[in-house]
Structure formats: structure tokens, C-alpha cells
mmCIF file of C-alpha atoms in Angstrom:
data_model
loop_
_atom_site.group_PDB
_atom_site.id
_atom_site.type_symbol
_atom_site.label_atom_id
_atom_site.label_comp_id
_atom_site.label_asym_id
_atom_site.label_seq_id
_atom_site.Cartn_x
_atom_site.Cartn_y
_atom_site.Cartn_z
ATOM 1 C CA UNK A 1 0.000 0.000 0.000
ATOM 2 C CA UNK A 2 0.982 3.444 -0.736
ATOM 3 C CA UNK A 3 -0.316 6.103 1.567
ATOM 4 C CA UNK A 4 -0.545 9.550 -0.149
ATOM 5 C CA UNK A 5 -2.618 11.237 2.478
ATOM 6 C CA UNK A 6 -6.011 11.695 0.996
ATOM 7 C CA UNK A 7 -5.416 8.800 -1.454
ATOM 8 C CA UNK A 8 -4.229 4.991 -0.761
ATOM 9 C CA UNK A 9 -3.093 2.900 -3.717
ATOM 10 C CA UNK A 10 -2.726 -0.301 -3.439
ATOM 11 C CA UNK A 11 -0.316 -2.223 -5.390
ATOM 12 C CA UNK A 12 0.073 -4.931 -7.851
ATOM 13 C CA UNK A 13 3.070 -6.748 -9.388
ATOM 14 C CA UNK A 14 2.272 -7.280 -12.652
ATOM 15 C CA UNK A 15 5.415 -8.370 -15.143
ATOM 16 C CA UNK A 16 5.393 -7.802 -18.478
ATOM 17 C CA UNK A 17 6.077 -5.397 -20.597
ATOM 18 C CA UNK A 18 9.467 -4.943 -18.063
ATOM 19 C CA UNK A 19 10.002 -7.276 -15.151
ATOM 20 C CA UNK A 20 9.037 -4.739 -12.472
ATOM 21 C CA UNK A 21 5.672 -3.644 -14.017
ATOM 22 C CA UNK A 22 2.904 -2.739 -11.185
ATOM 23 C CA UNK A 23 -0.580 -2.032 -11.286
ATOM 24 C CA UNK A 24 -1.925 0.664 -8.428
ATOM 25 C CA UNK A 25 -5.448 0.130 -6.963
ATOM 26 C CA UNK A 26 -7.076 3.912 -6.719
ATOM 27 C CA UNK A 27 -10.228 2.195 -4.678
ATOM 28 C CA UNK A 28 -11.713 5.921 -3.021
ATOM 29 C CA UNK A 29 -11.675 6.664 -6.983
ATOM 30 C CA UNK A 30 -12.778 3.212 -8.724
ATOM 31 C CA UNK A 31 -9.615 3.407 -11.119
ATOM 32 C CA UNK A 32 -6.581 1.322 -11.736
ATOM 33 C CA UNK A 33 -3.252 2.824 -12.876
ATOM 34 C CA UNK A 34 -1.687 0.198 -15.410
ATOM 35 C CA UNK A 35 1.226 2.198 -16.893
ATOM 36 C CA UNK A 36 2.279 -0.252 -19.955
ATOM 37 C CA UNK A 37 1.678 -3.303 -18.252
ATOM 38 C CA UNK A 38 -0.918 -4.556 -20.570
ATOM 39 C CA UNK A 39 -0.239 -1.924 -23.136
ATOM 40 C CA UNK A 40 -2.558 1.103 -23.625
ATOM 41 C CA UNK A 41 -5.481 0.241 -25.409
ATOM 42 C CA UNK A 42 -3.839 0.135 -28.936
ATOM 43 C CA UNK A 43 -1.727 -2.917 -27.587
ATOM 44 C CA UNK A 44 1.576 -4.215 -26.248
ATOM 45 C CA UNK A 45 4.895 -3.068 -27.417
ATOM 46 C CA UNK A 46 7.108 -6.379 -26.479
ATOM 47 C CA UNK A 47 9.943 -6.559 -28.624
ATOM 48 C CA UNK A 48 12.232 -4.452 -26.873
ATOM 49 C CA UNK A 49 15.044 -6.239 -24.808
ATOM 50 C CA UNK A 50 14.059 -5.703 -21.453
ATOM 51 C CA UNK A 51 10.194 -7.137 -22.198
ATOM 52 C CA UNK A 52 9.845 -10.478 -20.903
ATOM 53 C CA UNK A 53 9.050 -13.476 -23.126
ATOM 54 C CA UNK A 54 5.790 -14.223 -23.989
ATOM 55 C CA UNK A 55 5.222 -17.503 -21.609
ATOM 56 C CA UNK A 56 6.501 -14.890 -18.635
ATOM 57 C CA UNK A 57 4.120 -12.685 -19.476
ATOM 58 C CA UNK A 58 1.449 -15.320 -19.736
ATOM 59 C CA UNK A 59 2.299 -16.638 -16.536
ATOM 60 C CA UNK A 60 2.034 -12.695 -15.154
ATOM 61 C CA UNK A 61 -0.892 -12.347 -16.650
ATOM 62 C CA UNK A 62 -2.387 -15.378 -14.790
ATOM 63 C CA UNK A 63 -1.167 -14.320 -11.577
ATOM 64 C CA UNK A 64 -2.793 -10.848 -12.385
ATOM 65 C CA UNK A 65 -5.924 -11.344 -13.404
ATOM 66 C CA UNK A 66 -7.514 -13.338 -10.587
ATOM 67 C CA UNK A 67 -6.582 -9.684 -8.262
ATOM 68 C CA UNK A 68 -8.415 -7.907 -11.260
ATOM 69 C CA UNK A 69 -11.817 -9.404 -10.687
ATOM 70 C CA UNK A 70 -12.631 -7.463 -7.595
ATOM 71 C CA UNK A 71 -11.843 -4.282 -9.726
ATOM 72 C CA UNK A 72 -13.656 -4.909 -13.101
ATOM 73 C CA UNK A 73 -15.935 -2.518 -13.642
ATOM 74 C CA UNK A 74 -13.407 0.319 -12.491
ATOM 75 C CA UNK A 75 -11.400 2.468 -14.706
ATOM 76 C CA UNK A 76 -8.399 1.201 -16.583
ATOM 77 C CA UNK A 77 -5.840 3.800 -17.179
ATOM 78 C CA UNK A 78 -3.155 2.857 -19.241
ATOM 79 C CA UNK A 79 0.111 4.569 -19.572
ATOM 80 C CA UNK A 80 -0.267 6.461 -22.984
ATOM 81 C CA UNK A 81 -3.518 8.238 -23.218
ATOM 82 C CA UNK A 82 -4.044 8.395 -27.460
ATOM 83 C CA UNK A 83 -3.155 4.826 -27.758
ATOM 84 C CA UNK A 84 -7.318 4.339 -26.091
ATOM 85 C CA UNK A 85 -8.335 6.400 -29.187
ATOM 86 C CA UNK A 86 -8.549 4.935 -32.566
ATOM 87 C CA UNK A 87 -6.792 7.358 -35.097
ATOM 88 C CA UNK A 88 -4.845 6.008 -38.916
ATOM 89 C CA UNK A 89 -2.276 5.004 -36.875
ATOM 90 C CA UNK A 90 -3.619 2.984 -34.034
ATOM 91 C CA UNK A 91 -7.186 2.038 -36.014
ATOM 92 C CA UNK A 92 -8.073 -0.698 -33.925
ATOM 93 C CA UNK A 93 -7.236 1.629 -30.060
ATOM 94 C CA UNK A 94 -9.947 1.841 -27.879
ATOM 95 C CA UNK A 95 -10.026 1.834 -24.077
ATOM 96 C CA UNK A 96 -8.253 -0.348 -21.491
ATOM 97 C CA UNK A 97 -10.428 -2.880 -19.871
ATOM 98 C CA UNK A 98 -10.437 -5.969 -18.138
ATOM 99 C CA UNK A 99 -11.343 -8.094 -21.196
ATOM 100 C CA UNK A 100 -8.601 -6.003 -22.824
ATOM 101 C CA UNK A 101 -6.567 -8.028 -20.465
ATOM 102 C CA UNK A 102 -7.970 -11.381 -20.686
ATOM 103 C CA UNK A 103 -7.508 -11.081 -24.645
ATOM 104 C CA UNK A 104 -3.956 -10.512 -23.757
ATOM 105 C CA UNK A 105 -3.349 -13.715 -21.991
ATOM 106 C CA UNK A 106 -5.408 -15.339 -24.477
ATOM 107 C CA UNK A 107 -3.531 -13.945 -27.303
ATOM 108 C CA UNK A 108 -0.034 -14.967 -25.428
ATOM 109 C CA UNK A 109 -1.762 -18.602 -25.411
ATOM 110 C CA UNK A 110 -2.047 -18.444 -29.182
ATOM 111 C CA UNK A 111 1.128 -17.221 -29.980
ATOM 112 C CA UNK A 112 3.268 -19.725 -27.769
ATOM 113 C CA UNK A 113 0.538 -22.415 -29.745
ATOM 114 C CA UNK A 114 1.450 -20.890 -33.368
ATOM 115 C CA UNK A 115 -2.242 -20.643 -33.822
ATOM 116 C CA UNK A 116 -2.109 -16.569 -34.833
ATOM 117 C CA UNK A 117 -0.405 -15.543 -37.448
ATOM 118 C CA UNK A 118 2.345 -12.426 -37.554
ATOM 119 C CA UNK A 119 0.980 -8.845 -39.431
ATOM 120 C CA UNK A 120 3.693 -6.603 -41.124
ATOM 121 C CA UNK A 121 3.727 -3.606 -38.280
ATOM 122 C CA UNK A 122 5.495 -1.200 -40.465
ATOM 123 C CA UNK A 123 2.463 1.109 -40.317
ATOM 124 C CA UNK A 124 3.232 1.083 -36.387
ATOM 125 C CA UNK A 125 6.849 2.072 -37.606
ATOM 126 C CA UNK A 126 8.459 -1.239 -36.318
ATOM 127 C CA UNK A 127 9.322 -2.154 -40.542
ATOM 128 C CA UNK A 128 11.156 -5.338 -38.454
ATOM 129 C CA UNK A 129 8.868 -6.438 -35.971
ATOM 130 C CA UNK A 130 5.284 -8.421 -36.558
ATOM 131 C CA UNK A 131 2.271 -7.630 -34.703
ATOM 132 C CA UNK A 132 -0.385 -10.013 -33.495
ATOM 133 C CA UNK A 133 -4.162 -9.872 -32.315
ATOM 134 C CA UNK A 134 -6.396 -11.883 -30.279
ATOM 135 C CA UNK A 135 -9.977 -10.444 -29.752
ATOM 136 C CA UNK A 136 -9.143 -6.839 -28.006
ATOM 137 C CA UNK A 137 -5.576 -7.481 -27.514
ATOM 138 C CA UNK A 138 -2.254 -6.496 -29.667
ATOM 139 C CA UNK A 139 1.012 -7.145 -29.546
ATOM 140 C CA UNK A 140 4.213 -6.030 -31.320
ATOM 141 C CA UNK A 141 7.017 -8.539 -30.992
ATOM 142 C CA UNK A 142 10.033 -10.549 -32.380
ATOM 143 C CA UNK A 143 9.810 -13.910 -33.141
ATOM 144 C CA UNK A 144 12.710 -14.857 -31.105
ATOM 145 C CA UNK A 145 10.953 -13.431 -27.682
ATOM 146 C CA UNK A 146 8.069 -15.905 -28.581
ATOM 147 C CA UNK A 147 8.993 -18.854 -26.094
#
């Protein structure tokens, strides 16, 4: 627990997009604080070298989730506001929720299984990387971190 004085967050280890990743619990104010956790609505950037790999996310994601449920119908606030709107470049944005998330550990699922296939993410300005989807959820990635 952090103790601000009028506010108390409470807070949530939640690996992923870096090891150290957290989650704070606004209760008084119905509203979680994700950061980049999860990503921001328009999805996950995980190809950078300090991201986990994608069956240490998973497994973050199913430690997660379970402290979620008391918290679902709050507000999800990820870390970079425009990626919850859709615009050209992030068509598919919208806001962070907590089906947001369980597409994310259902999309990790499917990409350890080989069962979604990699989209060019040039347009996203990663001309290297692919990006995958699974219901709400989006990820850009290397192949190599899929394991």
C-alpha cells in the first residue's frame, strides 16, 4: 500500500512489458493505474530487450488477473492516453479494460501455440517487428521473444 494522504493505492506486481511492471489500486476513486503493463489500449509493445518473453508474461498475466476481478468494472488507465483512441495510426485503439486483459493472456496462449499468425507492423513504424491480435488485444514482438 501506498499512503498519499487523501489517497491509498494499493499495489500490484504485474510483469510484463518490463520485469518490475505494477498495477496501483485507486479504490476511493474506482480506477486502476496500469502504466504499460498490458499496453494502452492500442496494444503491447514487447519486442524491446528488457520485455519479458511471452510464456513470462502469460504466466504474469495469470497471476494478475484473478486480483483484477474485484476491480472490473473500475477504470483502466493505461500509460499512454491516445493509444485508447482509434486514429490512422492505431485504427483498432480503444479503451483499457479488463477483457482487454484477458484477450492478452489469451492472445499470449495463441502465440506460444502458433495458432495466430504475424501482421507486417510497419504502419506502427516497427518495418522489423510483426504484430499479433487476439480479440481486443495487440502485440508487437520478435519472433525470437516468442517462447
Amino acid at each position: 500500500m501506498l499512503d498519499l494522504g487523501s489517497v491509498v493505492l494499493r499495489v500490484l506486481p504485474a510483469p510484463g512489458h518490463t520485469p518490475g511492471s505494477i498495477v496501483l489500486v485507486d479504490a476511493a476513486h474506482q480506477v486502476l493505474f496500469f502504466g504499460v503493463a498490458v499496453g494502452s489500449g492500442a496494444g503491447a509493445l514487447m519486442a524491446l530487450p528488457e520485455c519479458l518473453t511471452i510464456s513470462r508474461y502469460r504466466d504474469g498475466l495469470d497471476k494478475l488477473l484473478p486480483k483484477l476481478i474485484p476491480y472490473r468494472d473500475y477504470t483502466f488507465l493505461g500509460g499512454h492516453r491516445r493509444q485508447a483512441i482509434p486514429t490512422p495510426q492505431f485504427p483498432d485503439a480503444g479503451p483499457l479494460t479488463f477483457e482487454v486483459v484477458e484477450d492478452m493472456k489469451l492472445l499470449c496462449e495463441k502465440m506460444l501455440a502458433g495458432t495466430v499468425a504475424p501482421q507486417p507492423a510497419g504502419h506502427l513504424g516497427f518495418s522489423r517487428l510483426s504484430q499479433y491480435k487476439a480479440g481486443r488485444a495487440a502485440m508487437v514482438q520478435k519472433k525470437s521473444k516468442i517462447k
